[in-house]
mmCIF file of C-alpha atoms in Angstrom:
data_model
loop_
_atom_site.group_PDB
_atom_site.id
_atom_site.type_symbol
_atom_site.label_atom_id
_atom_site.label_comp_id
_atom_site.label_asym_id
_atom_site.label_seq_id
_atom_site.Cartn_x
_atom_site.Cartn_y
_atom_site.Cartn_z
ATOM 1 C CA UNK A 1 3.382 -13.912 9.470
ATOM 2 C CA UNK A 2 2.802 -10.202 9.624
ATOM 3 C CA UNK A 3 1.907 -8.242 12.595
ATOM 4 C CA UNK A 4 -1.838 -8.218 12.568
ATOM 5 C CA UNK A 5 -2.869 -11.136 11.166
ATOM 6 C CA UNK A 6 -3.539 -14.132 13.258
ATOM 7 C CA UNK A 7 -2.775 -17.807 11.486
ATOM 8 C CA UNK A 8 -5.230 -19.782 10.101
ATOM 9 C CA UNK A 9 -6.075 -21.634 7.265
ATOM 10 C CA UNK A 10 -4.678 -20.945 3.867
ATOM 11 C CA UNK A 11 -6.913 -18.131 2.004
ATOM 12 C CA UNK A 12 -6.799 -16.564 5.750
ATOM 13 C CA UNK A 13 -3.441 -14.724 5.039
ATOM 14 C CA UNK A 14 -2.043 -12.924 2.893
ATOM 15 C CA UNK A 15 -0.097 -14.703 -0.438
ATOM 16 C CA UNK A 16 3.208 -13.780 0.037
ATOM 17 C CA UNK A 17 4.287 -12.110 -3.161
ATOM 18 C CA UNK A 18 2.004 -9.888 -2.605
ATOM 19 C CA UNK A 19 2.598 -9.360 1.204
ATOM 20 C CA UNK A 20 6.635 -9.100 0.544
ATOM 21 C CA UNK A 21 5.940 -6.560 -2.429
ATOM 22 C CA UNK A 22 3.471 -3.972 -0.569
ATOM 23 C CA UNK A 23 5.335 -4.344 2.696
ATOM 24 C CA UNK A 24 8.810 -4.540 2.160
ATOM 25 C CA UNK A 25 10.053 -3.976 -1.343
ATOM 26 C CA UNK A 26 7.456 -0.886 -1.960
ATOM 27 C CA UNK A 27 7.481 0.456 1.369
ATOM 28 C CA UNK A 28 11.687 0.114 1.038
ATOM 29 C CA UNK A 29 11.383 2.093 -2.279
ATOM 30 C CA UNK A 30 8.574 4.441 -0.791
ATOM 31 C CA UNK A 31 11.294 5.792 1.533
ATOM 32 C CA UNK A 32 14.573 5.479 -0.377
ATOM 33 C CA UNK A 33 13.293 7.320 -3.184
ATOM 34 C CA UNK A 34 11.822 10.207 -0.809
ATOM 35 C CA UNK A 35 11.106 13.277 -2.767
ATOM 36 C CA UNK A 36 12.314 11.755 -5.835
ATOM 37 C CA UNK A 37 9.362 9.197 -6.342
ATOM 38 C CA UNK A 38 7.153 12.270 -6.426
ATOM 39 C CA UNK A 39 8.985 13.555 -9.636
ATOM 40 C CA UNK A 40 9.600 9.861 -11.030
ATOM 41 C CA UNK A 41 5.484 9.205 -10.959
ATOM 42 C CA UNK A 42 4.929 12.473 -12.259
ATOM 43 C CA UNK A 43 6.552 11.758 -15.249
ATOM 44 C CA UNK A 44 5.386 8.795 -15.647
ATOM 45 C CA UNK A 45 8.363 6.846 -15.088
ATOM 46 C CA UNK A 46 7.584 4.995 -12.315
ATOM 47 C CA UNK A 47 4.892 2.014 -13.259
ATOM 48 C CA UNK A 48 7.680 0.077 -15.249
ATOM 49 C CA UNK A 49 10.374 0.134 -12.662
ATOM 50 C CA UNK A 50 7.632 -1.236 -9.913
ATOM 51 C CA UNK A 51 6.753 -4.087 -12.553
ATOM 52 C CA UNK A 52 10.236 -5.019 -12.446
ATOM 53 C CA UNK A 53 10.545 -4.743 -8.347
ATOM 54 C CA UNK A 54 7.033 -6.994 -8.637
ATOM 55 C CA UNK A 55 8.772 -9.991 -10.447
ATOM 56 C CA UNK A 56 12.095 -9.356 -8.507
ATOM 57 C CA UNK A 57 10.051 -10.227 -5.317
ATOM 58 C CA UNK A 58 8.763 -13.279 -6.516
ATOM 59 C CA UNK A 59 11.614 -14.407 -7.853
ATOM 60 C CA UNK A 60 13.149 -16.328 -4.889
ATOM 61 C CA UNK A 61 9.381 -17.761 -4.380
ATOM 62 C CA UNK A 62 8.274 -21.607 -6.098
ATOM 63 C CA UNK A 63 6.799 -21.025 -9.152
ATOM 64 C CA UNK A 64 3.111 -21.800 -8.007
ATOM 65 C CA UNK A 65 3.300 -18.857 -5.585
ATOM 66 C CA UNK A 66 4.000 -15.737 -7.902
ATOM 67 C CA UNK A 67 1.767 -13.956 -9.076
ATOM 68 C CA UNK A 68 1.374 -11.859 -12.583
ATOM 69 C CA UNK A 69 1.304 -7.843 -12.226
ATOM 70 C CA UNK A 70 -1.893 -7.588 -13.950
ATOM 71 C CA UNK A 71 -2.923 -4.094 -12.934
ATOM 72 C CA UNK A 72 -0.376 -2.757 -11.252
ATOM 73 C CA UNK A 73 -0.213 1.149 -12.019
ATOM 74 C CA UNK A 74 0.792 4.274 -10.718
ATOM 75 C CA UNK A 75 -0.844 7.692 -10.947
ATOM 76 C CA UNK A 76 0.226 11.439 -9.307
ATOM 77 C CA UNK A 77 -2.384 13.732 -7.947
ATOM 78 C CA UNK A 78 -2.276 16.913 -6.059
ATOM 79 C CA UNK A 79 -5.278 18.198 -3.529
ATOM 80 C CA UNK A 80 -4.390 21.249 -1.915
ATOM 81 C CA UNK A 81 -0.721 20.622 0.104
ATOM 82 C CA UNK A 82 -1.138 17.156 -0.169
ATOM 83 C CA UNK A 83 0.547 15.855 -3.144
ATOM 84 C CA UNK A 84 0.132 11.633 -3.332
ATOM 85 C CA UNK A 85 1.893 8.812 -5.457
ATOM 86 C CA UNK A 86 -0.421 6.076 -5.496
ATOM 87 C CA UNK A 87 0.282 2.333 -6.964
ATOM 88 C CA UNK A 88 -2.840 0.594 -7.561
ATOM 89 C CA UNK A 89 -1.495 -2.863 -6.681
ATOM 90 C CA UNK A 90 -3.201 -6.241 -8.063
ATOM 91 C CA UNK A 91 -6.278 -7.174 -6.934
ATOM 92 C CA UNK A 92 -6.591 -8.945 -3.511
ATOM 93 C CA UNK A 93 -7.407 -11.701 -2.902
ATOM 94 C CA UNK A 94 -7.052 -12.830 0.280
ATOM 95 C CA UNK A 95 -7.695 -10.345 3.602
ATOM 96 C CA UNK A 96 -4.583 -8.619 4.481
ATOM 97 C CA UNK A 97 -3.616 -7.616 0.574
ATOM 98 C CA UNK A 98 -3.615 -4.244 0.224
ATOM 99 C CA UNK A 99 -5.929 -2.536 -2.698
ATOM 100 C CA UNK A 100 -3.607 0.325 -3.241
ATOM 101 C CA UNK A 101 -0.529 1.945 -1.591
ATOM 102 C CA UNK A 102 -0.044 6.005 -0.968
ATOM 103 C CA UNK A 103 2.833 7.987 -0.677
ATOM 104 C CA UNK A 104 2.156 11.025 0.507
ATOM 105 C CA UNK A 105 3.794 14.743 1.494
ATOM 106 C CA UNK A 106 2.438 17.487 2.659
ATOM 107 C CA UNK A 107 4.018 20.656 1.365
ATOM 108 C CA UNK A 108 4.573 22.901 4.331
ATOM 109 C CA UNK A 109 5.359 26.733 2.964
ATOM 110 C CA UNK A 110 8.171 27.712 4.395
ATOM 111 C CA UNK A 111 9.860 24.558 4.968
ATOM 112 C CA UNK A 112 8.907 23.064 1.226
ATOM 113 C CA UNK A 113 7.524 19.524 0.241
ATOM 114 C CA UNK A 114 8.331 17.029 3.608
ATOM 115 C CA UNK A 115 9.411 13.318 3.099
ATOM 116 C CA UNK A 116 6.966 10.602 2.084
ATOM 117 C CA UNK A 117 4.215 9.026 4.516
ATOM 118 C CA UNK A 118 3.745 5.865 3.486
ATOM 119 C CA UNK A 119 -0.200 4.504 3.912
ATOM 120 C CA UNK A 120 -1.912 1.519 2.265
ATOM 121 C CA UNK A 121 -5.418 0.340 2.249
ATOM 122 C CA UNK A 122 -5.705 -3.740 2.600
ATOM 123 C CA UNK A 123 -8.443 -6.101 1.979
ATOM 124 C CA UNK A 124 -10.115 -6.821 5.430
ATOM 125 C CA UNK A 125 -13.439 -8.779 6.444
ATOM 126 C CA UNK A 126 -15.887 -9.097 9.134
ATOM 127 C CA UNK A 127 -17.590 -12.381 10.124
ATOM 128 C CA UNK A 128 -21.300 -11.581 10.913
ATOM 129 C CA UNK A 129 -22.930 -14.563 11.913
ATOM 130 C CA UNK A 130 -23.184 -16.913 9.541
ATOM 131 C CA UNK A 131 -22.132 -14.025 6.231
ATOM 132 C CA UNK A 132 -18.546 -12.694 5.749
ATOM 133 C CA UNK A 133 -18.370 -9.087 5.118
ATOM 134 C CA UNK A 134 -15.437 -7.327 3.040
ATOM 135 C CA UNK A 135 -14.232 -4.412 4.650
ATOM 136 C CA UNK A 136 -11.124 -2.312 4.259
ATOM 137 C CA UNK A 137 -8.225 -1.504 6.577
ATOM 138 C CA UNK A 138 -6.018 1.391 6.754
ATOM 139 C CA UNK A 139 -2.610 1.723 7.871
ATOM 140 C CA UNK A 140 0.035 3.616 8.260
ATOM 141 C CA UNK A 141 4.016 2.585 7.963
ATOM 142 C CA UNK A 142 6.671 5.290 9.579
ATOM 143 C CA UNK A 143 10.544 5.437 8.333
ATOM 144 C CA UNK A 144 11.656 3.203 11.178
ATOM 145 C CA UNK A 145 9.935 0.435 10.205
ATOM 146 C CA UNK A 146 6.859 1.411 12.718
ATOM 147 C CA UNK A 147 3.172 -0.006 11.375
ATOM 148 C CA UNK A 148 0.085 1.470 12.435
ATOM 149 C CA UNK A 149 -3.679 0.404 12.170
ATOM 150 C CA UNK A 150 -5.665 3.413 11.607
ATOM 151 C CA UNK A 151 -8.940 1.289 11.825
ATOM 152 C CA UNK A 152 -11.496 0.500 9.177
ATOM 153 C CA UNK A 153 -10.763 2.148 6.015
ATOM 154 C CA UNK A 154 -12.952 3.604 2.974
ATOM 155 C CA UNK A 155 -14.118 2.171 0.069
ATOM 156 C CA UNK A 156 -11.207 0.788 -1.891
ATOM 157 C CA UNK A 157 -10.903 4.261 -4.591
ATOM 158 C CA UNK A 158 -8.824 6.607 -5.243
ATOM 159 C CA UNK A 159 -10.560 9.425 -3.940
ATOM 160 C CA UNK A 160 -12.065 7.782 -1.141
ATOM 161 C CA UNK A 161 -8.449 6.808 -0.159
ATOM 162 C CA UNK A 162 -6.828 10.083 -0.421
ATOM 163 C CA UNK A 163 -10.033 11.547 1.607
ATOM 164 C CA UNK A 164 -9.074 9.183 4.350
ATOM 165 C CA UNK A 165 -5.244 9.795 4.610
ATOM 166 C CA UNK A 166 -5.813 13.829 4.327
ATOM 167 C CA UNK A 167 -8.260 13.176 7.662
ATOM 168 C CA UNK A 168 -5.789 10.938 9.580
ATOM 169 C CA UNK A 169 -2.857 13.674 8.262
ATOM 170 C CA UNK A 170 -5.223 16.869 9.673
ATOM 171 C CA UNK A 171 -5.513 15.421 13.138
ATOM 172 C CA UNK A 172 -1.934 12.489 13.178
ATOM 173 C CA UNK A 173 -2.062 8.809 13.561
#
């Protein structure tokens, strides 16, 4: 069980090949690659190698619990000093999946382009009487293995996520 999520039935948590991908084997990648995941997405060399990392995670899990990468992609965008990797991950299903992952650097001009942040947006909802609402989380994981909830997040987009993590980067987590 992850930090955050309390236990309950079944479709309550997160499915675990898609847990053990966003939060360990692409958050592990996130920050051994540092710099150079910047330059790998850019070039579009990036999407094939996390396909592979996808299946390695579910190897070691029964059959019935992995899941297909069907839309898993990766795309590079600048916006001022903030230059973002993000991997659109497959869809959620369950709350506590994440929607996409962001690795992010700000480029500070005299010291260069820093290390990655490492922020993902997860599948969240609200129970309001008797309706369920979906809703989005952000968070935030640090280098030392550190994860925290920035709260409810933004509309599960591109644009709307990078809006979000350039906010939470202008005034720190």
């Amino acid at each position: 069980m992850r930090f955050g999520h309390a236990v309950g039935r079944g479709d309550d948590v997160p499915r675990r090949h898609h847990d053990e991908f966003t939060n360990v084997v692409l958050r592990a990648i996130t920050f051994q690659l540092g710099p150079r995941l910047f330059s790998l997405a850019r070039e579009g060399h990036l999407v094939e190698g996390l396909r592979g990392a996808w299946r390695r995670a579910g190897a070691w899990l029964p059959e019935s619990e992995r899941l297909e990468p069907t839309g898993l992609t990766a795309l590079h965008t600048e916006r001022g000093s903030l230059e973002a990797v993000i991997v659109v991950l497959p869809q959620p299903a369950r709350p506590g999946e994440t929607y996409m992952v962001c690795g992010t650097r700000a480029s500070d001009p005299f010291l260069g382009p820093g290390d990655p942040d490492f922020f993902l947006l997860e599948a969240d909802r609200a129970i309001c009487g008797p309706r369920t609402e979906r809703r989005t989380r952000l968070a935030r994981w640090t280098r030392d293995g550190r994860r925290f909830d920035l709260g409810e997040g933004p509309l599960p987009e591109v644009g709307a996520m990078l809006d979000a993590i350039a906010r939470v980067m202008a005034i720190g987590t």
